[in-house]
Amino acid sequence: MKPTEIKIIEEIELDNPIFIEALPGIGHVGKLAADHIIAELEATKFAEIYSPYFPPQVFVGEGGIVENMVNELYYLKDIGENNQDIILLVGNTQGLSPEGQYEICGDILDFLESFNIKTMYTLGGIATGQPVEKYRVFGAATSSEIVEVLKEIDIEIRSNDGGIIGASGLFLGLGALRNIEGACLMGETPGYFIDAESAELILEKLSSLLSIEINVDKLEERAEETREMLAKAQQMEQDMINKTTAQDRDDLRYIG
Amino acid sequence: MKPTEIKIIEEIELDNPIFIEALPGIGHVGKLAADHIIAELEATKFAEIYSPYFPPQVFVGEGGIVENMVNELYYLKDIGENNQDIILLVGNTQGLSPEGQYEICGDILDFLESFNIKTMYTLGGIATGQPVEKYRVFGAATSSEIVEVLKEIDIEIRSNDGGIIGASGLFLGLGALRNIEGACLMGETPGYFIDAESAELILEKLSSLLSIEINVDKLEERAEETREMLAKAQQMEQDMINKTTAQDRDDLRYIG
Amino acid sequence: MKPTEIKIIEEIELDNPIFIEALPGIGHVGKLAADHIIAELEATKFAEIYSPYFPPQVFVGEGGIVENMVNELYYLKDIGENNQDIILLVGNTQGLSPEGQYEICGDILDFLESFNIKTMYTLGGIATGQPVEKYRVFGAATSSEIVEVLKEIDIEIRSNDGGIIGASGLFLGLGALRNIEGACLMGETPGYFIDAESAELILEKLSSLLSIEINVDKLEERAEETREMLAKAQQMEQDMINKTTAQDRDDLRYIG
Amino acid sequence: MKPTEIKIIEEIELDNPIFIEALPGIGHVGKLAADHIIAELEATKFAEIYSPYFPPQVFVGEGGIVENMVNELYYLKDIGENNQDIILLVGNTQGLSPEGQYEICGDILDFLESFNIKTMYTLGGIATGQPVEKYRVFGAATSSEIVEVLKEIDIEIRSNDGGIIGASGLFLGLGALRNIEGACLMGETPGYFIDAESAELILEKLSSLLSIEINVDKLEERAEETREMLAKAQQMEQDMINKTTAQDRDDLRYIG
């Protein structure tokens, strides 16, 4: 099996950057928040990541141009009150299989090792399955010190209540084994649409943690664009998949 | 895990060949079109490809002779107005697992590297799930220049509308990372039978793109043969599988 | 991933042996036939094969003694009219995943290479899903010469009618790529019980092909023993699995 | 794929230790028993084991602190009448895939090789799916000598009755190939709750086998704690998973 391919676009030096993981997940809360930070604060892409554990497909984007499944690393320098450097991990997919998730996460952490990261925030969503009346952000962390910090900014602490599945959990856990402390921020969301309100609350908490300011005026607009694209994509895909999977599988197996 | 095995049948030299991928998929549109080109233009097989990610089985073909699951590479030299060289990838299967798809696709692209391919067309189908009144060919490409070329020959451009799953998508996407530009041509088809009409339209568009002429008189006949073989195969297989899978799995697990 | 482990029990030399594959499958037709040959002709085990692609379990056998999942190689020297040497592959499982099937099959063929095998017979079943009135043996082969031989002894030739899935198909197909000619004999069987009648017919055809005699007096008795063991095993397992799988999976995922 | 990572916490020397495997499984019978031994006899952790075949997630534990999926090795020195040394394998998960189970089990046995283990007990449960009136412990072993020992302490011997699936079976089987003799003790349990009664009976049998005494006063209390944690975890997880899986998968596949 080919290894994770990390294509470096720009060689950079950063000063004790904070790492933020926001790969696509429940309600796209984390992804929407991170994409917004990248756009508003004009983060720069410095690496692309390809893996044989991504879905074997391309996405047809704007104007009929195909896009590979990819994870991307962006950086921000000297932002906020503390002149903080930040690395963001975003993308259009996560690894498909359990082993793939471990492989990709481990390889990205290996790559990031030289940046001497001490702190990590992973962003995700918690699906309620029904309309959310008053949005909340839940949190879990690698140490009780960080749990206290989360509590101070009104993040509700999950306790003994199950797992954090996928990249947001795995990066936090495997990071801790490498002495990177951190937390996972999970925005409550119905889970069945792109949720700008939930992402806004995540951004508010993250602003506090990073001592930065993020203008959220365009967040709803950005969410709307994503929603439209998603709606079209899902409808078309659903048509294709529902109608063809059985046939397709038969074909793959039985035809000479 | 054993690697992809590429068995070279003939060492060849080609002049800037165009690569056409047409592994089996929806409605066998792409496969039927490519098999027709191979037969009509008398393409020569120069390599066979075996992978542990293919289905673990053989196909029982004509006269009771077993056939391995295989992908095959054919070439054509000096065809059409431009004396164009062409490489075609066909076969009776695709990789079964996501990782397998990446592995096989990457290994084939590695193998083809020495041929200095600049352009690729991948052929597939889009299932409508119902009878098609007026057949269309949809397209997506790696650059806006190619999108314009597709539009000129009345290929409908998909935009922001989901993915191209499997080999047709992956070859195009991974090819682009190696500076091979190209497009995926997707023939609209009900999806539940071998569709000669859809394949004919794909061939028409491909003829324009390659500046070649392809006689389609025997296409329906070829589709009919494939249909008959497929019908027999699927009926027999269905019988076997429906009735035996549960039993078989039990046996595999519990018998000493 | 650890490789296939082949534990050699006895170093042997054989004279152009014929290879017979009979791993467990539909109705245990092939396995029952091969186990009968091993017992009646007193074949000697010379190697055991372990693979990480077997089911991760042990079988609880006679007297509470656990048995590993294993494939086994036996040999017979100078049997029948032609003083033929024979290698038999039997066991209590096949590889679970598609890749595993390829890996195990390829590694066993690698191991057998030094024996200079020219001919292979793989034994299997074809499930009818209903009582069989008049038993038949179906066949498919790697060459038309062998197809003719099969026809002469009243084996019905399958033609263009689907695949042979699993070890019986894969050994035949991958063997052919290594210049081992051969055939798959498939006994018609309801598929939902251990079928001595079907196995007897397979043995009859195999006797002709190998020019050996096999006493089948104890075949029904042997089938009955296997049936009883299987019945107990399946009932107990079914109880365990039905009632615990969901719970078990939850436990594996959520408990700290 | 990254290999199993064994993080050694303390370098130890032991005198012919007995190995006890008790990873989570049916009714958590084995895990509860082993966790109780570790707490009561104050066993010391000497290694942690991480694998890419574990579930890709973290568990949110007490106070919002995340815990990695992990297996752990503990030791006890000079316990019981025979001044016996013991190694225990516990954890919060097993490998997810069949290959993963083989990989992890093989790597742990490799690591334990230097301790010169001669005897192994693996602990598990057998689910009845209904309330158990009179609890029993079932057993299976690697030799008839050990079967006799089990019978003497009123363990019911399973015979020809199916498999032992997962780590408890695999460690026993693969251990036997390395000349480690042993038995699997399976506590009867309804299977749908944390069963202290079943674990107590397992502990009773294990006390006999190891000639040690284990106070079980706090066992029910420990079970109750685990039950509460499990109940909360499962409810929350169930909510999350039921409501979000479909959406989540769509997102993973179709969003750019």
JSON list of N, CA and C in Angstrom, two decimals, chain A residues 67-129:
[
{"chain": "A", "resi": 67, "resn": "GLU", "atom": "N", "xyz": [-11.99, 17.68, -8.62]},
{"chain": "A", "resi": 67, "resn": "GLU", "atom": "CA", "xyz": [-11.12, 17.92, -7.46]},
{"chain": "A", "resi": 67, "resn": "GLU", "atom": "C", "xyz": [-10.82, 16.60, -6.79]},
{"chain": "A", "resi": 68, "resn": "ASN", "atom": "N", "xyz": [-9.55, 16.37, -6.49]},
{"chain": "A", "resi": 68, "resn": "ASN", "atom": "CA", "xyz": [-9.16, 15.16, -5.76]},
{"chain": "A", "resi": 68, "resn": "ASN", "atom": "C", "xyz": [-9.62, 15.24, -4.31]},
{"chain": "A", "resi": 69, "resn": "MET", "atom": "N", "xyz": [-9.81, 14.10, -3.72]},
{"chain": "A", "resi": 69, "resn": "MET", "atom": "CA", "xyz": [-10.00, 14.03, -2.27]},
{"chain": "A", "resi": 69, "resn": "MET", "atom": "C", "xyz": [-8.68, 14.44, -1.64]},
{"chain": "A", "resi": 70, "resn": "VAL", "atom": "N", "xyz": [-8.73, 15.36, -0.71]},
{"chain": "A", "resi": 70, "resn": "VAL", "atom": "CA", "xyz": [-7.48, 15.92, -0.20]},
{"chain": "A", "resi": 70, "resn": "VAL", "atom": "C", "xyz": [-7.67, 16.50, 1.20]},
{"chain": "A", "resi": 71, "resn": "ASN", "atom": "N", "xyz": [-6.63, 16.46, 1.99]},
{"chain": "A", "resi": 71, "resn": "ASN", "atom": "CA", "xyz": [-6.55, 17.24, 3.22]},
{"chain": "A", "resi": 71, "resn": "ASN", "atom": "C", "xyz": [-5.52, 18.34, 2.98]},
{"chain": "A", "resi": 72, "resn": "GLU", "atom": "N", "xyz": [-5.71, 19.47, 3.65]},
{"chain": "A", "resi": 72, "resn": "GLU", "atom": "CA", "xyz": [-4.83, 20.62, 3.39]},
{"chain": "A", "resi": 72, "resn": "GLU", "atom": "C", "xyz": [-4.38, 21.26, 4.70]},
{"chain": "A", "resi": 73, "resn": "LEU", "atom": "N", "xyz": [-3.15, 21.73, 4.70]},
{"chain": "A", "resi": 73, "resn": "LEU", "atom": "CA", "xyz": [-2.61, 22.45, 5.85]},
{"chain": "A", "resi": 73, "resn": "LEU", "atom": "C", "xyz": [-2.42, 23.92, 5.49]},
{"chain": "A", "resi": 74, "resn": "TYR", "atom": "N", "xyz": [-2.96, 24.80, 6.32]},
{"chain": "A", "resi": 74, "resn": "TYR", "atom": "CA", "xyz": [-2.81, 26.24, 6.17]},
{"chain": "A", "resi": 74, "resn": "TYR", "atom": "C", "xyz": [-2.07, 26.79, 7.39]},
{"chain": "A", "resi": 75, "resn": "TYR", "atom": "N", "xyz": [-1.45, 27.95, 7.22]},
{"chain": "A", "resi": 75, "resn": "TYR", "atom": "CA", "xyz": [-0.87, 28.59, 8.41]},
{"chain": "A", "resi": 75, "resn": "TYR", "atom": "C", "xyz": [-1.27, 30.07, 8.49]},
{"chain": "A", "resi": 76, "resn": "LEU", "atom": "N", "xyz": [-1.22, 30.58, 9.70]},
{"chain": "A", "resi": 76, "resn": "LEU", "atom": "CA", "xyz": [-1.43, 31.99, 10.01]},
{"chain": "A", "resi": 76, "resn": "LEU", "atom": "C", "xyz": [-0.27, 32.42, 10.90]},
{"chain": "A", "resi": 77, "resn": "LYS", "atom": "N", "xyz": [0.27, 33.59, 10.63]},
{"chain": "A", "resi": 77, "resn": "LYS", "atom": "CA", "xyz": [1.40, 34.07, 11.46]},
{"chain": "A", "resi": 77, "resn": "LYS", "atom": "C", "xyz": [1.00, 35.32, 12.24]},
{"chain": "A", "resi": 78, "resn": "ASP", "atom": "N", "xyz": [1.47, 35.38, 13.45]},
{"chain": "A", "resi": 78, "resn": "ASP", "atom": "CA", "xyz": [1.36, 36.60, 14.27]},
{"chain": "A", "resi": 78, "resn": "ASP", "atom": "C", "xyz": [-0.06, 37.14, 14.35]},
{"chain": "A", "resi": 79, "resn": "ILE", "atom": "N", "xyz": [-1.00, 36.30, 14.66]},
{"chain": "A", "resi": 79, "resn": "ILE", "atom": "CA", "xyz": [-2.36, 36.85, 14.73]},
{"chain": "A", "resi": 79, "resn": "ILE", "atom": "C", "xyz": [-2.82, 37.03, 16.18]},
{"chain": "A", "resi": 80, "resn": "GLY", "atom": "N", "xyz": [-3.78, 37.94, 16.36]},
{"chain": "A", "resi": 80, "resn": "GLY", "atom": "CA", "xyz": [-4.38, 38.17, 17.66]},
{"chain": "A", "resi": 80, "resn": "GLY", "atom": "C", "xyz": [-3.46, 38.88, 18.63]},
{"chain": "A", "resi": 81, "resn": "GLU", "atom": "N", "xyz": [-3.95, 39.00, 19.83]},
{"chain": "A", "resi": 81, "resn": "GLU", "atom": "CA", "xyz": [-3.25, 39.73, 20.89]},
{"chain": "A", "resi": 81, "resn": "GLU", "atom": "C", "xyz": [-1.87, 39.18, 21.19]},
{"chain": "A", "resi": 82, "resn": "ASN", "atom": "N", "xyz": [-1.73, 37.84, 21.03]},
{"chain": "A", "resi": 82, "resn": "ASN", "atom": "CA", "xyz": [-0.46, 37.20, 21.43]},
{"chain": "A", "resi": 82, "resn": "ASN", "atom": "C", "xyz": [0.48, 36.96, 20.26]},
{"chain": "A", "resi": 83, "resn": "ASN", "atom": "N", "xyz": [0.17, 37.57, 19.09]},
{"chain": "A", "resi": 83, "resn": "ASN", "atom": "CA", "xyz": [0.98, 37.30, 17.90]},
{"chain": "A", "resi": 83, "resn": "ASN", "atom": "C", "xyz": [1.20, 35.79, 17.73]},
{"chain": "A", "resi": 84, "resn": "GLN", "atom": "N", "xyz": [0.10, 35.12, 17.78]},
{"chain": "A", "resi": 84, "resn": "GLN", "atom": "CA", "xyz": [0.11, 33.66, 17.76]},
{"chain": "A", "resi": 84, "resn": "GLN", "atom": "C", "xyz": [0.24, 33.11, 16.33]},
{"chain": "A", "resi": 85, "resn": "ASP", "atom": "N", "xyz": [1.06, 32.06, 16.16]},
{"chain": "A", "resi": 85, "resn": "ASP", "atom": "CA", "xyz": [1.09, 31.31, 14.90]},
{"chain": "A", "resi": 85, "resn": "ASP", "atom": "C", "xyz": [0.12, 30.13, 15.00]},
{"chain": "A", "resi": 86, "resn": "ILE", "atom": "N", "xyz": [-0.54, 29.83, 13.89]},
{"chain": "A", "resi": 86, "resn": "ILE", "atom": "CA", "xyz": [-1.56, 28.78, 13.89]},
{"chain": "A", "resi": 86, "resn": "ILE", "atom": "C", "xyz": [-1.41, 27.90, 12.64]},
{"chain": "A", "resi": 87, "resn": "ILE", "atom": "N", "xyz": [-1.61, 26.59, 12.81]},
{"chain": "A", "resi": 87, "resn": "ILE", "atom": "CA", "xyz": [-1.70, 25.66, 11.68]},
{"chain": "A", "resi": 87, "resn": "ILE", "atom": "C", "xyz": [-3.11, 25.07, 11.66]},
{"chain": "A", "resi": 88, "resn": "LEU", "atom": "N", "xyz": [-3.76, 25.11, 10.49]},
{"chain": "A", "resi": 88, "resn": "LEU", "atom": "CA", "xyz": [-5.10, 24.54, 10.37]},
{"chain": "A", "resi": 88, "resn": "LEU", "atom": "C", "xyz": [-5.09, 23.34, 9.42]},
{"chain": "A", "resi": 89, "resn": "LEU", "atom": "N", "xyz": [-5.76, 22.27, 9.82]},
{"chain": "A", "resi": 89, "resn": "LEU", "atom": "CA", "xyz": [-5.94, 21.11, 8.95]},
{"chain": "A", "resi": 89, "resn": "LEU", "atom": "C", "xyz": [-7.39, 21.04, 8.50]},
{"chain": "A", "resi": 90, "resn": "VAL", "atom": "N", "xyz": [-7.62, 21.20, 7.20]},
{"chain": "A", "resi": 90, "resn": "VAL", "atom": "CA", "xyz": [-8.98, 21.11, 6.66]},
{"chain": "A", "resi": 90, "resn": "VAL", "atom": "C", "xyz": [-8.96, 20.17, 5.44]},
{"chain": "A", "resi": 91, "resn": "GLY", "atom": "N", "xyz": [-10.09, 20.01, 4.79]},
{"chain": "A", "resi": 91, "resn": "GLY", "atom": "CA", "xyz": [-10.12, 19.13, 3.62]},
{"chain": "A", "resi": 91, "resn": "GLY", "atom": "C", "xyz": [-11.52, 18.76, 3.24]},
{"chain": "A", "resi": 92, "resn": "ASN", "atom": "N", "xyz": [-11.66, 17.90, 2.24]},
{"chain": "A", "resi": 92, "resn": "ASN", "atom": "CA", "xyz": [-12.99, 17.50, 1.79]},
{"chain": "A", "resi": 92, "resn": "ASN", "atom": "C", "xyz": [-13.32, 16.05, 2.18]},
{"chain": "A", "resi": 93, "resn": "THR", "atom": "N", "xyz": [-12.51, 15.42, 3.03]},
{"chain": "A", "resi": 93, "resn": "THR", "atom": "CA", "xyz": [-12.75, 14.03, 3.39]},
{"chain": "A", "resi": 93, "resn": "THR", "atom": "C", "xyz": [-11.93, 13.65, 4.62]},
{"chain": "A", "resi": 94, "resn": "GLN", "atom": "N", "xyz": [-12.30, 12.53, 5.20]},
{"chain": "A", "resi": 94, "resn": "GLN", "atom": "CA", "xyz": [-11.47, 11.86, 6.22]},
{"chain": "A", "resi": 94, "resn": "GLN", "atom": "C", "xyz": [-11.12, 10.48, 5.67]},
{"chain": "A", "resi": 95, "resn": "GLY", "atom": "N", "xyz": [-10.21, 9.79, 6.31]},
{"chain": "A", "resi": 95, "resn": "GLY", "atom": "CA", "xyz": [-9.92, 8.40, 5.93]},
{"chain": "A", "resi": 95, "resn": "GLY", "atom": "C", "xyz": [-11.18, 7.55, 6.07]},
{"chain": "A", "resi": 96, "resn": "LEU", "atom": "N", "xyz": [-11.34, 6.59, 5.16]},
{"chain": "A", "resi": 96, "resn": "LEU", "atom": "CA", "xyz": [-12.56, 5.77, 5.15]},
{"chain": "A", "resi": 96, "resn": "LEU", "atom": "C", "xyz": [-12.54, 4.65, 6.19]},
{"chain": "A", "resi": 97, "resn": "SER", "atom": "N", "xyz": [-11.42, 3.96, 6.31]},
{"chain": "A", "resi": 97, "resn": "SER", "atom": "CA", "xyz": [-11.36, 2.79, 7.19]},
{"chain": "A", "resi": 97, "resn": "SER", "atom": "C", "xyz": [-10.70, 3.15, 8.51]},
{"chain": "A", "resi": 98, "resn": "PRO", "atom": "N", "xyz": [-10.97, 2.37, 9.55]},
{"chain": "A", "resi": 98, "resn": "PRO", "atom": "CA", "xyz": [-10.31, 2.61, 10.85]},
{"chain": "A", "resi": 98, "resn": "PRO", "atom": "C", "xyz": [-8.80, 2.67, 10.73]},
{"chain": "A", "resi": 99, "resn": "GLU", "atom": "N", "xyz": [-8.19, 1.69, 10.07]},
{"chain": "A", "resi": 99, "resn": "GLU", "atom": "CA", "xyz": [-6.73, 1.71, 9.92]},
{"chain": "A", "resi": 99, "resn": "GLU", "atom": "C", "xyz": [-6.29, 2.96, 9.18]},
{"chain": "A", "resi": 100, "resn": "GLY", "atom": "N", "xyz": [-7.07, 3.34, 8.17]},
{"chain": "A", "resi": 100, "resn": "GLY", "atom": "CA", "xyz": [-6.74, 4.52, 7.39]},
{"chain": "A", "resi": 100, "resn": "GLY", "atom": "C", "xyz": [-6.71, 5.77, 8.26]},
{"chain": "A", "resi": 101, "resn": "GLN", "atom": "N", "xyz": [-7.68, 5.88, 9.15]},
{"chain": "A", "resi": 101, "resn": "GLN", "atom": "CA", "xyz": [-7.72, 7.03, 10.06]},
{"chain": "A", "resi": 101, "resn": "GLN", "atom": "C", "xyz": [-6.43, 7.08, 10.89]},
{"chain": "A", "resi": 102, "resn": "TYR", "atom": "N", "xyz": [-6.02, 5.94, 11.43]},
{"chain": "A", "resi": 102, "resn": "TYR", "atom": "CA", "xyz": [-4.79, 5.91, 12.23]},
{"chain": "A", "resi": 102, "resn": "TYR", "atom": "C", "xyz": [-3.57, 6.27, 11.39]},
{"chain": "A", "resi": 103, "resn": "GLU", "atom": "N", "xyz": [-3.51, 5.70, 10.19]},
{"chain": "A", "resi": 103, "resn": "GLU", "atom": "CA", "xyz": [-2.36, 5.92, 9.31]},
{"chain": "A", "resi": 103, "resn": "GLU", "atom": "C", "xyz": [-2.21, 7.40, 8.95]},
{"chain": "A", "resi": 104, "resn": "ILE", "atom": "N", "xyz": [-3.32, 8.00, 8.52]},
{"chain": "A", "resi": 104, "resn": "ILE", "atom": "CA", "xyz": [-3.29, 9.39, 8.08]},
{"chain": "A", "resi": 104, "resn": "ILE", "atom": "C", "xyz": [-2.97, 10.31, 9.26]},
{"chain": "A", "resi": 105, "resn": "CYS", "atom": "N", "xyz": [-3.64, 10.09, 10.38]},
{"chain": "A", "resi": 105, "resn": "CYS", "atom": "CA", "xyz": [-3.43, 10.92, 11.57]},
{"chain": "A", "resi": 105, "resn": "CYS", "atom": "C", "xyz": [-1.98, 10.82, 12.04]},
{"chain": "A", "resi": 106, "resn": "GLY", "atom": "N", "xyz": [-1.46, 9.61, 12.09]},
{"chain": "A", "resi": 106, "resn": "GLY", "atom": "CA", "xyz": [-0.08, 9.42, 12.54]},
{"chain": "A", "resi": 106, "resn": "GLY", "atom": "C", "xyz": [0.91, 10.09, 11.60]},
{"chain": "A", "resi": 107, "resn": "ASP", "atom": "N", "xyz": [0.67, 9.97, 10.30]},
{"chain": "A", "resi": 107, "resn": "ASP", "atom": "CA", "xyz": [1.60, 10.56, 9.32]},
{"chain": "A", "resi": 107, "resn": "ASP", "atom": "C", "xyz": [1.57, 12.09, 9.37]},
{"chain": "A", "resi": 108, "resn": "ILE", "atom": "N", "xyz": [0.38, 12.64, 9.57]},
{"chain": "A", "resi": 108, "resn": "ILE", "atom": "CA", "xyz": [0.29, 14.11, 9.67]},
{"chain": "A", "resi": 108, "resn": "ILE", "atom": "C", "xyz": [0.99, 14.59, 10.95]},
{"chain": "A", "resi": 109, "resn": "LEU", "atom": "N", "xyz": [0.78, 13.89, 12.05]},
{"chain": "A", "resi": 109, "resn": "LEU", "atom": "CA", "xyz": [1.46, 14.28, 13.29]},
{"chain": "A", "resi": 109, "resn": "LEU", "atom": "C", "xyz": [2.98, 14.15, 13.13]},
{"chain": "A", "resi": 110, "resn": "ASP", "atom": "N", "xyz": [3.43, 13.10, 12.44]},
{"chain": "A", "resi": 110, "resn": "ASP", "atom": "CA", "xyz": [4.87, 12.98, 12.16]},
{"chain": "A", "resi": 110, "resn": "ASP", "atom": "C", "xyz": [5.38, 14.21, 11.41]},
{"chain": "A", "resi": 111, "resn": "PHE", "atom": "N", "xyz": [4.63, 14.58, 10.37]},
{"chain": "A", "resi": 111, "resn": "PHE", "atom": "CA", "xyz": [5.04, 15.72, 9.54]},
{"chain": "A", "resi": 111, "resn": "PHE", "atom": "C", "xyz": [5.09, 17.01, 10.35]},
{"chain": "A", "resi": 112, "resn": "LEU", "atom": "N", "xyz": [4.12, 17.16, 11.27]},
{"chain": "A", "resi": 112, "resn": "LEU", "atom": "CA", "xyz": [4.03, 18.40, 12.04]},
{"chain": "A", "resi": 112, "resn": "LEU", "atom": "C", "xyz": [5.04, 18.47, 13.18]},
{"chain": "A", "resi": 113, "resn": "GLU", "atom": "N", "xyz": [5.74, 17.36, 13.41]},
{"chain": "A", "resi": 113, "resn": "GLU", "atom": "CA", "xyz": [6.62, 17.28, 14.58]},
{"chain": "A", "resi": 113, "resn": "GLU", "atom": "C", "xyz": [7.65, 18.40, 14.62]},
{"chain": "A", "resi": 114, "resn": "SER", "atom": "N", "xyz": [8.18, 18.75, 13.46]},
{"chain": "A", "resi": 114, "resn": "SER", "atom": "CA", "xyz": [9.25, 19.77, 13.43]},
{"chain": "A", "resi": 114, "resn": "SER", "atom": "C", "xyz": [8.74, 21.15, 13.83]},
{"chain": "A", "resi": 115, "resn": "PHE", "atom": "N", "xyz": [7.41, 21.34, 13.82]},
{"chain": "A", "resi": 115, "resn": "PHE", "atom": "CA", "xyz": [6.88, 22.67, 14.17]},
{"chain": "A", "resi": 115, "resn": "PHE", "atom": "C", "xyz": [6.74, 22.85, 15.68]},
{"chain": "A", "resi": 116, "resn": "ASN", "atom": "N", "xyz": [7.04, 21.80, 16.42]},
{"chain": "A", "resi": 116, "resn": "ASN", "atom": "CA", "xyz": [7.08, 21.92, 17.87]},
{"chain": "A", "resi": 116, "resn": "ASN", "atom": "C", "xyz": [5.74, 22.40, 18.45]},
{"chain": "A", "resi": 117, "resn": "ILE", "atom": "N", "xyz": [4.68, 21.71, 18.06]},
{"chain": "A", "resi": 117, "resn": "ILE", "atom": "CA", "xyz": [3.33, 22.08, 18.52]},
{"chain": "A", "resi": 117, "resn": "ILE", "atom": "C", "xyz": [3.13, 21.64, 19.97]},
{"chain": "A", "resi": 118, "resn": "LYS", "atom": "N", "xyz": [2.58, 22.54, 20.79]},
{"chain": "A", "resi": 118, "resn": "LYS", "atom": "CA", "xyz": [2.33, 22.23, 22.20]},
{"chain": "A", "resi": 118, "resn": "LYS", "atom": "C", "xyz": [0.84, 22.12, 22.50]},
{"chain": "A", "resi": 119, "resn": "THR", "atom": "N", "xyz": [0.03, 22.78, 21.65]},
{"chain": "A", "resi": 119, "resn": "THR", "atom": "CA", "xyz": [-1.41, 22.85, 21.93]},
{"chain": "A", "resi": 119, "resn": "THR", "atom": "C", "xyz": [-2.21, 22.55, 20.67]},
{"chain": "A", "resi": 120, "resn": "MET", "atom": "N", "xyz": [-3.31, 21.83, 20.84]},
{"chain": "A", "resi": 120, "resn": "MET", "atom": "CA", "xyz": [-4.14, 21.43, 19.70]},
{"chain": "A", "resi": 120, "resn": "MET", "atom": "C", "xyz": [-5.61, 21.62, 20.06]},
{"chain": "A", "resi": 121, "resn": "TYR", "atom": "N", "xyz": [-6.39, 22.17, 19.12]},
{"chain": "A", "resi": 121, "resn": "TYR", "atom": "CA", "xyz": [-7.85, 22.16, 19.25]},
{"chain": "A", "resi": 121, "resn": "TYR", "atom": "C", "xyz": [-8.45, 21.42, 18.07]},
{"chain": "A", "resi": 122, "resn": "THR", "atom": "N", "xyz": [-9.32, 20.46, 18.35]},
{"chain": "A", "resi": 122, "resn": "THR", "atom": "CA", "xyz": [-10.01, 19.77, 17.26]},
{"chain": "A", "resi": 122, "resn": "THR", "atom": "C", "xyz": [-11.48, 20.19, 17.31]},
{"chain": "A", "resi": 123, "resn": "LEU", "atom": "N", "xyz": [-12.05, 20.42, 16.12]},
{"chain": "A", "resi": 123, "resn": "LEU", "atom": "CA", "xyz": [-13.39, 20.98, 16.03]},
{"chain": "A", "resi": 123, "resn": "LEU", "atom": "C", "xyz": [-14.36, 19.95, 15.46]},
{"chain": "A", "resi": 124, "resn": "GLY", "atom": "N", "xyz": [-15.51, 19.81, 16.09]},
{"chain": "A", "resi": 124, "resn": "GLY", "atom": "CA", "xyz": [-16.49, 18.86, 15.59]},
{"chain": "A", "resi": 124, "resn": "GLY", "atom": "C", "xyz": [-17.90, 19.26, 15.94]},
{"chain": "A", "resi": 125, "resn": "GLY", "atom": "N", "xyz": [-18.84, 18.36, 15.69]},
{"chain": "A", "resi": 125, "resn": "GLY", "atom": "CA", "xyz": [-20.23, 18.62, 16.02]},
{"chain": "A", "resi": 125, "resn": "GLY", "atom": "C", "xyz": [-20.81, 17.48, 16.83]},
{"chain": "A", "resi": 126, "resn": "ILE", "atom": "N", "xyz": [-21.85, 17.78, 17.58]},
{"chain": "A", "resi": 126, "resn": "ILE", "atom": "CA", "xyz": [-22.62, 16.73, 18.25]},
{"chain": "A", "resi": 126, "resn": "ILE", "atom": "C", "xyz": [-24.04, 16.84, 17.73]},
{"chain": "A", "resi": 127, "resn": "ALA", "atom": "N", "xyz": [-24.51, 15.80, 17.11]},
{"chain": "A", "resi": 127, "resn": "ALA", "atom": "CA", "xyz": [-25.83, 15.86, 16.48]},
{"chain": "A", "resi": 127, "resn": "ALA", "atom": "C", "xyz": [-26.92, 15.62, 17.51]},
{"chain": "A", "resi": 128, "resn": "THR", "atom": "N", "xyz": [-27.93, 16.47, 17.47]},
{"chain": "A", "resi": 128, "resn": "THR", "atom": "CA", "xyz": [-29.09, 16.29, 18.35]},
{"chain": "A", "resi": 128, "resn": "THR", "atom": "C", "xyz": [-30.20, 15.55, 17.63]},
{"chain": "A", "resi": 129, "resn": "GLY", "atom": "N", "xyz": [-30.18, 15.62, 16.31]},
{"chain": "A", "resi": 129, "resn": "GLY", "atom": "CA", "xyz": [-31.21, 14.95, 15.53]},
{"chain": "A", "resi": 129, "resn": "GLY", "atom": "C", "xyz": [-32.53, 15.71, 15.49]}
]
